[in-house]
XYZ file of N, CA, C and O in Angstrom:
432
model
N -9.173 -5.093 16.000
C -7.728 -5.391 15.216
C -7.208 -3.993 14.531
O -8.064 -3.675 13.932
N -6.035 -4.082 15.163
C -5.409 -2.778 14.496
C -3.815 -3.308 13.692
O -3.337 -3.815 14.432
N -3.619 -2.769 12.623
C -2.300 -3.268 11.889
C -1.721 -1.932 11.487
O -2.147 -1.193 10.951
N -0.479 -1.768 12.321
C 0.283 -0.363 11.731
C 1.578 -1.174 11.282
O 2.272 -1.713 11.670
N 1.921 -0.669 9.830
C 2.920 -1.028 9.202
C 3.703 -0.246 8.801
O 3.730 0.360 7.892
N 4.737 0.279 9.437
C 5.606 1.444 9.373
C 6.625 0.735 8.402
O 7.371 -0.098 8.395
N 7.126 1.798 7.527
C 8.183 1.474 6.443
C 8.180 0.392 5.923
O 9.074 -0.450 5.816
N 7.103 0.002 5.109
C 6.564 -1.320 4.580
C 7.363 -1.699 3.422
O 8.300 -2.197 3.191
N 7.569 0.036 2.610
C 8.435 -0.270 1.903
C 9.793 0.748 2.014
O 9.206 2.178 2.886
N 10.768 0.664 2.708
C 11.791 1.505 3.271
C 12.541 1.818 2.385
O 13.817 1.312 2.069
N 12.736 3.293 1.722
C 13.494 3.756 0.714
C 13.624 2.568 -0.185
O 15.152 2.415 -0.769
N 12.507 2.274 -0.873
C 13.074 1.253 -2.009
C 13.413 1.905 -3.162
O 12.962 3.114 -3.551
N 14.297 1.175 -3.827
C 14.994 2.097 -5.016
C 14.755 0.838 -6.423
O 15.238 1.321 -7.327
N 13.803 0.263 -6.320
C 13.631 -0.665 -7.412
C 12.088 -1.193 -7.236
O 11.714 -1.257 -6.136
N 11.510 -1.553 -8.524
C 10.164 -1.615 -8.604
C 10.002 -2.874 -7.646
O 11.265 -3.870 -7.718
N 8.740 -3.361 -7.106
C 8.741 -4.729 -5.826
C 7.392 -4.565 -5.460
O 6.289 -3.509 -5.794
N 6.858 -5.701 -5.058
C 5.872 -6.082 -4.682
C 6.283 -6.529 -2.991
O 6.920 -7.647 -3.043
N 5.521 -6.228 -2.057
C 5.732 -6.395 -0.985
C 5.070 -7.736 -0.430
O 4.350 -8.423 -0.926
N 5.529 -8.691 0.952
C 4.919 -9.886 1.449
C 3.565 -9.513 1.775
O 3.559 -8.338 2.013
N 2.691 -9.897 1.465
C 1.200 -9.679 2.179
C 1.283 -9.659 3.468
O 1.845 -10.287 4.110
N 0.209 -8.941 3.977
C -0.278 -8.810 5.460
C -2.055 -9.207 5.302
O -2.335 -8.702 4.622
N -2.261 -10.262 6.373
C -3.476 -10.439 6.771
C -4.040 -9.244 7.497
O -3.563 -8.947 8.571
N -5.615 -8.774 7.108
C -5.938 -7.870 7.946
C -7.437 -8.464 7.945
O -8.383 -7.758 8.054
N -7.593 -9.182 8.660
C -9.065 -9.781 9.364
C -9.882 -8.470 10.095
O -9.292 -8.144 11.074
N -10.993 -8.524 9.272
C -12.020 -7.573 9.904
C -11.853 -6.077 9.833
O -12.093 -5.322 10.451
N -10.569 -6.141 9.071
C -10.133 -4.475 8.923
C -11.340 -3.902 8.020
O -11.791 -4.181 6.822
N -11.920 -2.624 8.189
C -12.823 -2.005 7.422
C -12.367 -0.879 6.877
O -12.969 -0.132 6.287
N -11.212 -0.303 7.387
C -10.528 1.080 6.642
C -9.077 0.644 6.585
O -8.450 0.189 7.492
N -8.757 1.238 5.376
C -7.336 1.171 5.597
C -6.582 2.482 4.964
O -7.382 3.246 4.332
N -5.451 2.639 5.301
C -4.929 4.093 4.917
C -3.168 4.075 4.831
O -2.853 3.252 4.895
N -2.983 4.663 3.554
C -1.469 4.523 2.909
C -1.149 5.647 2.982
O -1.391 6.718 2.555
N 0.302 5.934 3.375
C 1.066 6.704 3.094
C 2.048 6.892 2.064
O 3.191 5.819 2.868
N 2.828 7.526 1.491
C 3.772 7.438 0.682
C 4.521 8.868 0.529
O 4.086 9.885 0.595
N 5.831 8.409 0.370
C 6.900 9.598 0.473
C 8.064 8.832 -0.765
O 8.262 8.107 -0.636
N 8.575 9.965 -1.100
C 9.676 9.902 -1.904
C 10.947 10.508 -1.795
O 10.948 12.217 -1.520
N 11.785 10.089 -2.101
C 13.159 11.324 -2.076
C 14.090 10.991 -3.485
O 13.799 10.044 -4.220
N 14.807 12.157 -3.568
C 15.870 12.411 -5.108
C 14.906 12.794 -6.023
O 15.152 12.767 -7.251
N 13.647 13.511 -5.866
C 12.852 14.090 -6.643
C 12.331 13.356 -8.144
O 12.701 13.809 -9.183
N 11.965 11.980 -7.871
C 11.312 11.445 -9.092
C 10.194 12.101 -9.754
O 9.769 12.854 -9.306
N 9.977 11.808 -10.792
C 9.271 12.083 -11.854
C 7.924 11.560 -11.688
O 6.667 11.933 -11.882
N 7.979 10.173 -11.183
C 6.794 9.253 -11.034
C 7.199 8.297 -10.060
O 8.338 7.749 -10.162
N 6.429 8.030 -8.898
C 6.594 7.321 -8.053
C 5.650 6.240 -7.366
O 4.740 6.945 -6.583
N 5.041 5.722 -8.173
C 3.310 4.942 -8.015
C 3.329 3.695 -7.105
O 4.017 2.791 -7.594
N 2.892 4.098 -6.573
C 2.421 2.458 -5.244
C 1.323 2.553 -5.303
O 0.296 3.341 -4.925
N 0.936 1.340 -5.502
C -0.925 0.501 -5.379
C -0.774 -0.290 -3.879
O 0.207 -0.956 -3.665
N -1.694 -0.093 -3.468
C -2.184 -0.818 -2.140
C -3.274 -1.778 -3.017
O -4.144 -1.055 -3.628
N -2.883 -2.993 -2.913
C -3.860 -4.311 -3.301
C -4.201 -4.690 -2.214
O -3.772 -5.255 -1.491
N -5.653 -5.251 -2.594
C -5.980 -6.452 -1.875
C -6.510 -7.750 -2.240
O -6.846 -7.909 -3.734
N -6.885 -8.674 -1.440
C -6.695 -10.194 -2.006
C -7.742 -10.854 -0.933
O -7.718 -10.474 0.059
N -8.863 -11.753 -1.804
C -9.654 -12.292 -0.585
C -8.809 -13.716 -0.259
O -8.573 -13.978 0.580
N -8.335 -13.978 -1.124
C -7.515 -15.608 -1.029
C -6.250 -15.592 -1.167
O -5.537 -16.588 -0.672
N -5.402 -14.165 -1.480
C -3.926 -14.139 -1.053
C -3.458 -14.603 -2.490
O -2.100 -14.801 -2.778
N -4.593 -15.173 -3.401
C -3.677 -15.579 -4.685
C -3.811 -14.571 -6.150
O -3.252 -13.800 -6.610
N -5.195 -13.877 -6.067
C -5.947 -12.904 -7.038
C -5.932 -11.557 -6.328
O -6.351 -11.192 -5.060
N -4.792 -10.610 -7.038
C -4.749 -9.308 -6.352
C -5.512 -8.384 -7.198
O -5.629 -8.627 -8.245
N -6.019 -7.355 -6.475
C -6.619 -5.960 -7.376
C -6.511 -4.776 -6.591
O -6.070 -4.877 -5.328
N -6.019 -3.984 -7.389
C -5.690 -2.607 -6.989
C -6.820 -1.869 -6.078
O -8.126 -1.563 -6.801
N -6.297 -1.080 -5.077
C -7.643 -1.008 -4.428
C -7.543 0.842 -4.231
O -8.337 1.580 -4.306
N -6.148 1.046 -4.474
C -5.828 2.822 -4.330
C -4.268 2.865 -4.989
O -3.407 2.206 -4.490
N -4.327 4.007 -5.667
C -2.919 3.981 -6.182
C -2.504 5.700 -5.855
O -3.266 6.526 -5.781
N -1.258 5.716 -5.427
C -0.637 7.180 -5.050
C 0.661 7.304 -5.648
O 1.540 6.381 -5.599
N 0.643 8.420 -6.151
C 2.056 8.369 -6.684
C 2.806 9.965 -5.935
O 2.300 11.202 -5.623
N 3.896 9.616 -5.664
C 4.353 10.218 -4.247
C 5.564 11.084 -5.125
O 6.303 12.023 -4.276
N 5.329 11.361 -6.296
C 6.254 12.410 -6.823
C 5.721 13.817 -6.492
O 4.526 13.966 -6.513
N 6.748 14.578 -5.829
C 6.654 16.133 -5.451
C 6.427 16.302 -4.177
O 6.743 17.188 -3.627
N 5.531 15.516 -3.679
C 5.652 15.616 -2.044
C 4.771 14.358 -1.551
O 4.399 13.658 -2.172
N 4.729 14.153 -0.154
C 4.311 13.097 0.198
C 2.732 12.972 0.088
O 2.036 13.881 -0.159
N 2.043 11.491 0.185
C 0.638 11.585 -0.611
C 0.116 10.764 0.893
O 0.665 9.809 1.105
N -1.100 10.823 0.974
C -1.979 10.386 2.098
C -3.206 9.879 1.266
O -3.891 10.298 0.968
N -3.296 8.328 1.144
C -4.772 7.665 1.110
C -5.484 7.104 1.705
O -5.021 6.733 2.681
N -6.990 6.674 1.334
C -7.786 6.106 2.473
C -8.551 5.040 1.508
O -8.985 5.762 0.774
N -8.706 3.761 2.175
C -9.823 3.084 1.811
C -10.985 2.615 2.231
O -10.126 2.515 3.696
N -12.101 2.580 2.300
C -13.011 2.033 3.465
C -14.383 2.456 3.036
O -14.723 3.398 2.549
N -15.539 1.624 3.773
C -16.599 2.029 3.431
C -17.511 1.530 4.515
O -16.964 0.900 5.732
N -18.728 1.855 4.853
C -19.680 1.806 5.790
C -19.821 -0.037 6.211
O -19.973 -0.070 7.543
N -19.699 -0.348 5.143
C -19.943 -1.735 5.088
C -18.661 -2.588 5.270
O -18.701 -3.910 5.366
N -17.599 -2.027 5.050
C -16.379 -2.763 5.168
C -15.331 -2.937 3.841
O -16.125 -3.046 2.941
N -14.463 -3.109 3.834
C -13.240 -3.579 2.863
C -13.302 -4.700 2.779
O -12.811 -5.350 3.672
N -13.710 -5.545 1.748
C -13.843 -6.863 1.539
C -12.565 -7.345 0.856
O -12.488 -7.820 -0.049
N -11.492 -7.490 1.681
C -10.200 -8.074 1.482
C -9.930 -8.994 2.794
O -9.951 -8.199 3.791
N -9.194 -9.824 2.802
C -8.543 -10.134 3.795
C -7.136 -9.921 3.913
O -6.493 -10.068 4.901
N -6.523 -9.612 3.112
C -4.928 -9.607 2.535
C -4.614 -8.474 1.805
O -5.237 -8.106 0.802
N -3.552 -7.566 2.504
C -3.205 -6.576 1.552
C -1.485 -6.519 1.568
O -1.062 -7.146 2.060
N -1.188 -5.839 0.221
C 0.410 -5.854 -0.161
C 0.298 -4.781 -0.958
O -0.715 -3.889 -1.255
N 1.742 -4.024 -0.826
C 2.017 -2.850 -1.729
C 2.583 -3.418 -3.104
O 3.729 -4.555 -3.239
N 2.373 -2.550 -4.180
C 3.565 -2.534 -5.496
C 3.897 -1.444 -5.720
O 3.286 -0.291 -5.805
N 5.425 -1.188 -5.579
C 5.659 -0.164 -6.320
C 5.894 -0.216 -8.058
O 6.850 -1.317 -8.077
N 5.063 0.276 -8.544
C 5.041 0.088 -10.021
C 5.529 0.911 -11.164
O 5.806 0.455 -12.110
N 6.088 2.089 -10.004
C 6.751 3.107 -11.130
C 7.800 3.656 -10.362
O 7.512 4.389 -9.155
N 9.116 3.953 -10.668
C 9.746 5.057 -10.067
C 10.975 5.431 -11.212
O 11.577 4.536 -11.678
N 10.807 6.626 -11.351
C 11.464 7.201 -12.803
C 11.909 8.515 -12.540
O 11.433 9.265 -11.606
N 12.850 8.708 -13.280
C 13.289 10.438 -13.176
C 13.995 10.212 -11.872
O 14.121 10.004 -10.706
N 14.551 11.969 -11.511
C 15.195 12.243 -10.304
C 16.563 11.681 -10.067
O 17.508 11.390 -11.415
N 17.059 11.867 -9.098
C 18.420 11.570 -8.925
C 18.328 10.423 -7.703
O 18.202 10.854 -6.429
N 18.772 9.025 -7.749
C 18.679 8.237 -6.843
C 17.396 8.106 -6.286
O 17.470 8.165 -4.786
N 16.083 8.210 -6.786
C 15.271 8.252 -6.114
C 14.818 6.783 -5.215
O 15.055 5.809 -5.431
N 14.045 7.407 -3.924
C 13.791 6.152 -3.028
C 12.126 6.353 -2.835
O 11.945 7.468 -2.717
N 11.416 5.092 -2.359
C 9.929 5.294 -1.967
C 9.634 4.766 -0.634
O 10.689 3.655 -0.686
N 9.171 5.151 0.255
C 8.895 4.732 1.340
C 7.383 4.833 1.471
O 6.808 6.023 1.094
N 6.733 3.872 2.213
C 5.302 3.928 2.363
C 5.220 3.290 4.255
O 5.704 1.937 4.452
N 3.615 3.650 4.169
C 3.361 2.695 5.724
C 1.888 2.479 5.486
O 1.383 3.459 4.627
N 1.458 1.768 6.140
C 0.009 1.529 6.095
C -0.844 1.482 7.710
O 0.285 0.960 8.365
N -1.920 1.781 7.616
C -2.536 1.064 8.950
C -4.108 0.722 8.589
O -4.771 1.225 7.794
N -4.418 -0.239 9.265
C -5.370 -1.283 8.677
C -6.419 -1.198 10.055
O -5.624 -1.576 10.871
N -7.382 -0.789 10.256
C -8.375 -0.846 11.227
C -9.717 -1.278 11.467
O -10.006 -1.152 10.003
N -10.721 -1.825 12.213
C -11.780 -1.716 12.083
C -12.597 -0.889 12.697
O -12.000 -0.251 14.098
N -14.152 -0.890 12.684
C -14.652 0.184 13.463
C -14.917 1.462 12.319
O -14.903 1.816 11.067
N -15.833 2.734 13.071
C -15.974 3.561 12.352
C -15.080 4.531 11.990
O -14.289 4.894 12.996
């Protein structure tokens, strides 16, 4: 199983939470975020849930300054069934916007 969600946040200009995606069997999650408009803060959280109701922060990346790439995974697997993104901060700059993409896969 591999899920690639490009432009999940597609030039987002306001704080928001995406719709969840189911990632059954995924043991590795990769998140890439970038920002335009030179924001002083552009924080995106990758969140995970077992039940789709209770959410927990897995990885936070601040895209201010340059694109960022992050990774979540263990040899025994990531124990979430659903993932979503939360753009929790977007300040400063001139008309700042944030984009983010995710890959979820199983295996080593």
